[in-house]
Amino acid sequence: MDIGMYFKPPELTSGAFKVWRRNKDVFMKNAKLNLLPPFIEPLLYLFAMGFGLGMFIEEIDGVPYAKFIAPALISVSVMYGAFFECSYGSYVRMYYQKTFDAIIATPLSIEDVIIGELLWGATRSTISATLMLPVIALFGLITFPHSLLIIPFAFLAGLLFACLGMCIAAVTPNIMSINYPIMLFITPMFLFSGTFFPLNVLPEIVQYIALAILPLTHVVMIIRALTFGTPGLELLFNLAWIIGVCAIGFVVSVNMMKKRLVV
Amino acid sequence: MIYIPQVIVGKDVRKEFGEFTAVDSVAFSVDEGELFGFLGPNGAGKTTTMRMIQCISPMTSGTLEVFGMDVNSHQREIKFKMGVVPQENNLDPDFTVYENLFVFSRYFDIPENEAKKRVEELLEFVHLEEKRDTMTESLSGGMKRRLVLARALINKPRLLILDEPTVGLDPQSRHLMWDKLKGLKKQGVTIVLTTHYLEEASQLCDRLVIMDNGKILVEGSPRDLIQEHIGPAIVETDKDPNIISCLEAHQANYEVLGEEIQIYTDNPQEITDHLLSECKLKRVTARTATLEDVFLKLTGRKLRE
Ligand SMILES: Nc1ncnc2c1ncn2[C@@H]1O[C@H](COP(=O)(O)OP(=O)(O)OP(=O)(O)O)[C@@H](O)[C@H]1O
Ligand SMILES: [Mg+2]
């Protein structure tokens, strides 16, 4: 087995944007249905956890609990948006709908298709984050204009989770098996990335593990600094981590999927 | 001598899936404007060969050129000039009939206005104007097949690859498909198709190959193949040891197929008379030979798994 083949940089062409557009068109056909969850979800979480649980917690690091979890809600929806789109969504399009097969019979290449899917996954994250901002702002839980930076950042972070999802779609033997990486990786990330309680209450070793392998940790740190309106230079470390892992994930996920599809 | 350019030229084309050889070093060529058929039992390697021509499945070894371009290095250029009807329908279930064609046009860089015009023409061409706003799942099997054909034509291809285009169609739709293909051929489109309907292959194909176990067994026009391997007519009778020894004595060209004996001949009348008197046959039927006879003779009657 040649490991090197997984690191061959893919070719980025305009074909990828045609695939992106296909997915966007489908999304817009059901726009009302698709755009609703980003409005509803933060409300549910804020009421249940922010204001319900918040009754008992009051403050974390001197911040009201609702304000503490608001950036986590955005981060989690960035993660879910792209991850589900490029794991379940891409798998369904690839395996059940044969959409990829149809597209590669045209001048578009398999790389165009996969990159288009990844870009669309990142776009889903961006859409979710963008729609959540005003809802959360209504409760006065985020700071402007800093929080506007969350929109472009959601694309980058979304791309990272899209690549993760695509790696899983590339190796999963069937659709049910996608549950395993979710249980083993996505759910722990949801819980242990400094989302609903601060990282520093965990044992030190767990904190290091979280920083080393849980992308959401870095995403939460950046988004929290932005909603609090206190971005600092230390965020460059988080940003560099995300960009580095995203670049590797991008190349590897495209090649993993190619390996599955080119027979 | 008129020079006819060759649209597809394959030499030593080979495809292995792990240990298994699906296409075993075959050679074939398709002339421009020709309607060329790939026949063969299930698993013969037809679809695998089509997929290599479509530049979506890399060859294990060999050379394959389409429009004079290598399938390994000029995939985009080749695919721009090609239309594909795959064996399995893969219409986009997220879109309506109209949208399926329109979204596909973007993949070929067809400008929007031109695309809209072509979509209208194609909907008319395959008689689906009434279904334009239907989601593809609610189409009947025949309608889906017609829409896949329309989709394959969106880029006005010079080469059309059809993998079992008429599978599951009723006689009306099948004849409609044949008419459409004949019309396209008249416009100079080169057509390659696979089919299990030998009647269809006889009617449509200028030339064809019969494949089995990844190899090409024979190549030629339907008429020549029948002439060469069977002769003009077949006399059929029930299997019986006495008859076989009688046929042996007369050095007849015959074959035992299941419970039946087939005698290949140029002169069915003479043979029939002869057999009835000399060999004491009870039931004898004479008929013209067909491509199906060639197919069964060459590939046998055994079922493929
Ligand atoms: N992706 C694959 N992996 C392993 N084996 C394959 C693959 N694709 C095809 N094969 C095998 O290659 C052989 C040829 O298959 P192919 O689909 O080309 O046959 P076909 O002539 O089109 O048959 P049919 O008439 O049933 O469509 C079969 O034995 C099949 O099992
Ligand atoms: Mg086939």
Short mmCIF file of C-alpha atoms in Angstrom, two decimals, chain A residues 11 13-15 18-19 21-23 25-26 29-30 93 96-112 261-263, chain B residues 15 17 51 54-58 75-76 79-80 82 84 88-96 99 102-104 106-109 112 135 151:
data_model
loop_
_atom_site.label_atom_id
_atom_site.label_comp_id
_atom_site.label_asym_id
_atom_site.label_seq_id
_atom_site.Cartn_x
_atom_site.Cartn_y
_atom_site.Cartn_z
CA GLU A 11 -6.59 19.76 -8.92
CA THR A 13 -11.06 23.60 -11.22
CA SER A 14 -14.27 25.48 -11.94
CA GLY A 15 -15.97 22.08 -12.13
CA LYS A 18 -20.73 23.47 -10.66
CA VAL A 19 -21.12 20.64 -8.17
CA ARG A 21 -24.13 24.89 -7.37
CA ARG A 22 -26.01 21.66 -7.86
CA ASN A 23 -26.15 21.16 -4.10
CA ASP A 25 -29.93 24.50 -6.00
CA VAL A 26 -31.29 21.45 -4.19
CA LYS A 29 -35.62 24.21 -3.52
CA ASN A 30 -36.49 23.48 0.09
CA ARG A 93 -25.63 11.07 -3.07
CA TYR A 96 -28.02 5.59 -3.24
CA GLN A 97 -28.62 8.40 -5.71
CA LYS A 98 -25.61 7.63 -7.96
CA THR A 99 -25.29 11.37 -8.40
CA PHE A 100 -21.50 11.17 -8.51
CA ASP A 101 -21.60 8.49 -11.21
CA ALA A 102 -23.84 10.67 -13.33
CA ILE A 103 -21.63 13.73 -12.95
CA ILE A 104 -18.34 12.04 -13.75
CA ALA A 105 -19.75 10.94 -17.11
CA THR A 106 -19.59 14.66 -17.99
CA PRO A 107 -16.37 16.66 -18.37
CA LEU A 108 -16.20 17.04 -14.58
CA SER A 109 -13.71 14.83 -12.78
CA ILE A 110 -14.17 12.87 -9.59
CA GLU A 111 -11.98 15.43 -7.86
CA ASP A 112 -14.33 18.21 -8.96
CA LEU A 261 -14.82 5.53 -6.35
CA VAL A 262 -12.23 4.94 -9.04
CA VAL A 263 -12.47 1.24 -9.86
CA LYS B 15 -9.08 -4.72 -16.85
CA PHE B 17 -10.33 -6.33 -10.40
CA ARG B 51 -16.67 2.39 -18.55
CA GLN B 54 -16.06 6.65 -20.93
CA CYS B 55 -12.78 7.45 -19.14
CA ILE B 56 -14.28 6.65 -15.73
CA SER B 57 -12.57 3.34 -15.10
CA PRO B 58 -8.80 3.19 -15.60
CA GLN B 75 -10.52 12.61 -20.12
CA ARG B 76 -12.08 16.05 -20.07
CA LYS B 79 -16.03 13.55 -22.24
CA PHE B 80 -16.99 16.90 -23.80
CA MET B 82 -19.43 12.06 -25.61
CA VAL B 84 -23.55 8.29 -22.00
CA GLU B 88 -28.26 1.72 -14.29
CA ASN B 89 -30.39 4.85 -14.46
CA ASN B 90 -28.76 7.57 -12.41
CA LEU B 91 -31.12 10.48 -12.81
CA ASP B 92 -30.92 13.06 -10.07
CA PRO B 93 -33.83 12.33 -7.70
CA ASP B 94 -33.49 15.79 -6.14
CA PHE B 95 -34.62 17.43 -9.37
CA THR B 96 -37.55 17.45 -11.80
CA GLU B 99 -34.04 20.45 -13.95
CA PHE B 102 -30.78 21.87 -17.23
CA VAL B 103 -28.41 21.14 -14.35
CA PHE B 104 -26.59 18.65 -16.57
CA ARG B 106 -24.00 23.33 -16.78
CA TYR B 107 -21.50 20.50 -16.47
CA PHE B 108 -20.82 20.94 -20.19
CA ASP B 109 -20.44 24.74 -19.98
CA GLU B 112 -27.92 29.28 -20.17
CA MET B 135 -39.74 14.50 -10.00
CA ARG B 151 -29.63 13.83 -20.89
#
